[in-house]
Amino acid sequence: MKIALLSYSTKPRGGVVHTLALAEALAAAGQDVTVWTLGRGGDSGFFREVDPAVSTRIVPFLDGPEGETVGERILRSIATLRDAFDPTPYDIVHAQDCISANAAGRCVRTVHHLDQFTTPELAACHERALVEPYAHLCVSQSVAADLAVGWGIKAEVIPNGVAYERFATTAAAARVRWRNRLGRYVLSVGGIEPRKGSLDLLEAYALLRSDHPDVRLVIAGGETLFDYRDYRARWETRAAELGVDPIVLGQVAEEELPSLVAAADAFAFPSVKEGFGLAAMEALAAGVPLIVRDLPVLREVFEGAARFGATQQDLADELAQALTRQDPARQAVGRELAARHTWDTAAQRHLAFYRSLNWALPRGGQPQGGAVSRPGAGSP
């Protein structure tokens, strides 16, 4: 089977991590897989090496004119990828986000999470990428249920995999280097942005510091298409008001990320919108105590393996519990949970789904005979 997986970026965002891992697992299962994406900022490759069994097509995406708005950049992203991508050689065209789904046209779509946007172009991109694909996947039942209620769309649920061995078997020396550099720390991966609940985490950390003054807050990651400078400025202003000084690492080299996670005293995941929580699952693989926002989707994925907090005070209290009380039973449950989520299993389930769409007639990502989802009215 010839499969095209489409993404919008080369950066280590959750959807891009998913796309590459799925592509490699599909290729290992004997499929002919090509990943298409945009190379922003001069990127000619992904944030990590990709198995040579997977073909990659990175479409150059030059910086826009000064003053380009988010909406204009969204439209230019769609047009650039659409102009470069030819679906006709492929049996399956599978888009992982709204930009690539708009560029691909008729396709399979994985809806990783649902969002609400105020930028008109982005809101329209999001809506089209839900209603126009002929088949849908979700990485959790919670998102699939929201898609059914809001749009009348039935989606197959295939959870993410996780690179378990990569996070479970980090070298002691590498972990010691991070501890020597950072001391004791709570880690959050995903950058500083509204969806990640960064301001709530900052407030929770300030509360935590009253009893744990030696613990640092460390933020890693953060490459994104969107402009969160105003939110980041508010976050920095609030940090100064609270008298706290978090460490912001930015994007961490791929080979260094597992030891950074494994050396943490706790992993904070206070997102207000999520579809699965891949970074949090990686923390469980590393045996790190996990504190997450109390959301239905995160209850679905992490019940029994994580601590949950609904408010800033809850998050602070659960972080304090994780820092002061060993919980080997919860740690064992977390490791077992992470180990069960393999990319091989995800790939086999994707192949079964593709085949259920009668993929062989014809090529170009437009099977005949597959069940076509019909959108309904409503909003998330």
Short mmCIF file of C-alpha atoms in Angstrom, two decimals, residues 5-158:
data_model
loop_
_atom_site.label_atom_id
_atom_site.label_comp_id
_atom_site.label_asym_id
_atom_site.label_seq_id
_atom_site.Cartn_x
_atom_site.Cartn_y
_atom_site.Cartn_z
CA LEU A 5 1.05 11.06 5.71
CA LEU A 6 0.77 14.85 5.78
CA SER A 7 1.78 17.24 8.54
CA TYR A 8 2.32 20.98 8.76
CA SER A 9 5.77 21.28 10.34
CA THR A 10 9.18 19.71 10.87
CA LYS A 11 9.26 20.81 14.54
CA PRO A 12 8.77 18.49 17.54
CA ARG A 13 5.11 19.14 18.16
CA GLY A 14 2.93 16.24 19.31
CA GLY A 15 1.25 15.75 15.95
CA VAL A 16 4.59 15.71 14.13
CA VAL A 17 6.07 13.22 16.62
CA HIS A 18 2.97 11.06 16.01
CA THR A 19 3.30 11.33 12.22
CA LEU A 20 6.94 10.25 12.10
CA ALA A 21 6.53 7.38 14.57
CA LEU A 22 3.46 6.10 12.74
CA ALA A 23 5.23 6.38 9.37
CA GLU A 24 8.18 4.35 10.62
CA ALA A 25 5.94 1.68 12.12
CA LEU A 26 3.93 1.43 8.89
CA ALA A 27 7.14 1.14 6.87
CA ALA A 28 8.38 -1.59 9.24
CA ALA A 29 5.12 -3.42 8.47
CA GLY A 30 6.05 -3.43 4.78
CA GLN A 31 4.15 -0.38 3.54
CA ASP A 32 5.41 2.29 1.14
CA VAL A 33 5.16 5.48 3.21
CA THR A 34 5.94 9.09 2.35
CA VAL A 35 5.68 11.96 4.82
CA TRP A 36 4.88 15.38 3.37
CA THR A 37 5.28 18.59 5.33
CA LEU A 38 6.29 22.24 5.17
CA GLY A 39 9.87 23.26 5.88
CA ARG A 40 9.46 26.48 7.81
CA GLY A 41 12.31 28.86 8.52
CA GLY A 42 14.62 27.18 6.04
CA ASP A 43 14.22 23.67 7.50
CA SER A 44 15.27 20.95 5.07
CA GLY A 45 14.76 18.08 7.50
CA PHE A 46 12.73 17.03 10.52
CA PHE A 47 13.75 17.68 14.12
CA ARG A 48 15.18 14.15 14.20
CA GLU A 49 16.53 11.61 11.76
CA VAL A 50 13.82 9.58 10.06
CA ASP A 51 14.18 5.89 9.26
CA PRO A 52 15.38 5.68 5.64
CA ALA A 53 12.56 3.21 4.94
CA VAL A 54 10.28 6.28 5.07
CA SER A 55 10.41 8.77 2.21
CA THR A 56 10.13 12.44 3.16
CA ARG A 57 9.04 15.41 1.06
CA ILE A 58 9.69 18.73 2.75
CA VAL A 59 8.16 21.63 0.86
CA PRO A 60 10.07 24.91 1.34
CA PHE A 61 8.02 27.52 3.14
CA LEU A 62 9.75 30.86 3.16
CA ASP A 63 9.20 33.57 5.75
CA GLY A 64 6.33 35.81 4.82
CA PRO A 65 6.34 39.56 4.36
CA GLU A 66 6.74 41.80 7.38
CA GLY A 67 3.43 42.22 9.13
CA GLU A 68 1.95 38.96 7.83
CA THR A 69 -0.95 37.99 10.08
CA VAL A 70 -1.62 34.52 11.49
CA GLY A 71 -4.57 34.19 9.14
CA GLU A 72 -2.50 35.12 6.10
CA ARG A 73 0.20 32.66 7.13
CA ILE A 74 -2.40 29.90 7.51
CA LEU A 75 -3.74 30.51 4.01
CA ARG A 76 -0.23 30.66 2.54
CA SER A 77 0.68 27.42 4.33
CA ILE A 78 -2.32 25.63 2.85
CA ALA A 79 -1.66 26.95 -0.65
CA THR A 80 2.05 26.10 -0.56
CA LEU A 81 1.49 22.50 0.51
CA ARG A 82 -1.47 22.05 -1.85
CA ASP A 83 0.52 23.28 -4.85
CA ALA A 84 3.36 20.83 -4.13
CA PHE A 85 1.37 17.73 -3.16
CA ASP A 86 0.08 15.32 -5.80
CA PRO A 87 -2.28 12.72 -4.31
CA THR A 88 -2.57 10.52 -7.40
CA PRO A 89 0.30 8.07 -6.65
CA TYR A 90 -1.13 7.14 -3.25
CA ASP A 91 -3.69 4.59 -2.13
CA ILE A 92 -4.23 6.46 1.13
CA VAL A 93 -3.78 10.17 1.83
CA HIS A 94 -3.85 10.76 5.58
CA ALA A 95 -3.66 14.27 7.07
CA GLN A 96 -2.75 14.90 10.71
CA ASP A 97 -3.85 18.54 11.18
CA CYS A 98 -6.12 21.17 9.70
CA ILE A 99 -3.49 22.78 7.45
CA SER A 100 -2.48 19.53 5.77
CA ALA A 101 -6.11 18.37 5.54
CA ASN A 102 -7.05 21.58 3.73
CA ALA A 103 -4.07 21.14 1.43
CA ALA A 104 -4.74 17.46 0.69
CA GLY A 105 -8.42 17.79 -0.18
CA ARG A 106 -10.33 14.53 0.16
CA CYS A 107 -8.41 12.46 2.71
CA VAL A 108 -8.39 10.45 5.92
CA ARG A 109 -8.02 12.79 8.90
CA THR A 110 -6.76 12.17 12.41
CA VAL A 111 -8.39 14.67 14.76
CA HIS A 112 -5.87 14.88 17.59
CA HIS A 113 -7.88 17.45 19.55
CA LEU A 114 -10.65 19.96 18.96
CA ASP A 115 -10.12 23.66 19.43
CA GLN A 116 -11.90 27.00 19.11
CA PHE A 117 -10.18 29.80 17.22
CA THR A 118 -10.93 33.49 16.90
CA THR A 119 -8.79 34.06 13.78
CA PRO A 120 -11.36 33.69 10.96
CA GLU A 121 -9.01 31.94 8.54
CA LEU A 122 -7.93 29.46 11.20
CA ALA A 123 -11.51 28.82 12.34
CA ALA A 124 -12.49 28.08 8.73
CA CYS A 125 -9.43 25.85 8.28
CA HIS A 126 -10.37 23.91 11.42
CA GLU A 127 -13.99 23.45 10.31
CA ARG A 128 -13.18 22.34 6.75
CA ALA A 129 -10.62 19.87 8.09
CA LEU A 130 -13.37 18.23 10.13
CA VAL A 131 -16.22 18.08 7.64
CA GLU A 132 -14.47 17.46 4.32
CA PRO A 133 -12.37 14.31 4.99
CA TYR A 134 -14.16 11.09 4.05
CA ALA A 135 -12.95 9.14 7.11
CA HIS A 136 -11.84 10.10 10.60
CA LEU A 137 -9.57 8.82 13.35
CA CYS A 138 -9.10 10.07 16.90
CA VAL A 139 -6.43 9.20 19.47
CA SER A 140 -8.90 9.04 22.37
CA GLN A 141 -12.54 8.17 22.92
CA SER A 142 -13.18 11.56 24.53
CA VAL A 143 -12.27 13.46 21.36
CA ALA A 144 -14.26 11.01 19.24
CA ALA A 145 -17.30 11.62 21.45
CA ASP A 146 -16.93 15.39 21.09
CA LEU A 147 -16.65 14.98 17.32
CA ALA A 148 -19.83 12.90 17.28
CA VAL A 149 -21.79 15.36 19.43
CA GLY A 150 -20.58 18.52 17.72
CA TRP A 151 -20.48 17.41 14.09
CA GLY A 152 -22.30 14.10 13.83
CA ILE A 153 -19.05 12.46 12.67
CA LYS A 154 -18.19 8.90 13.67
CA ALA A 155 -14.46 8.35 14.16
CA GLU A 156 -12.39 5.24 14.77
CA VAL A 157 -10.27 5.48 17.94
CA ILE A 158 -6.61 4.43 17.67
#
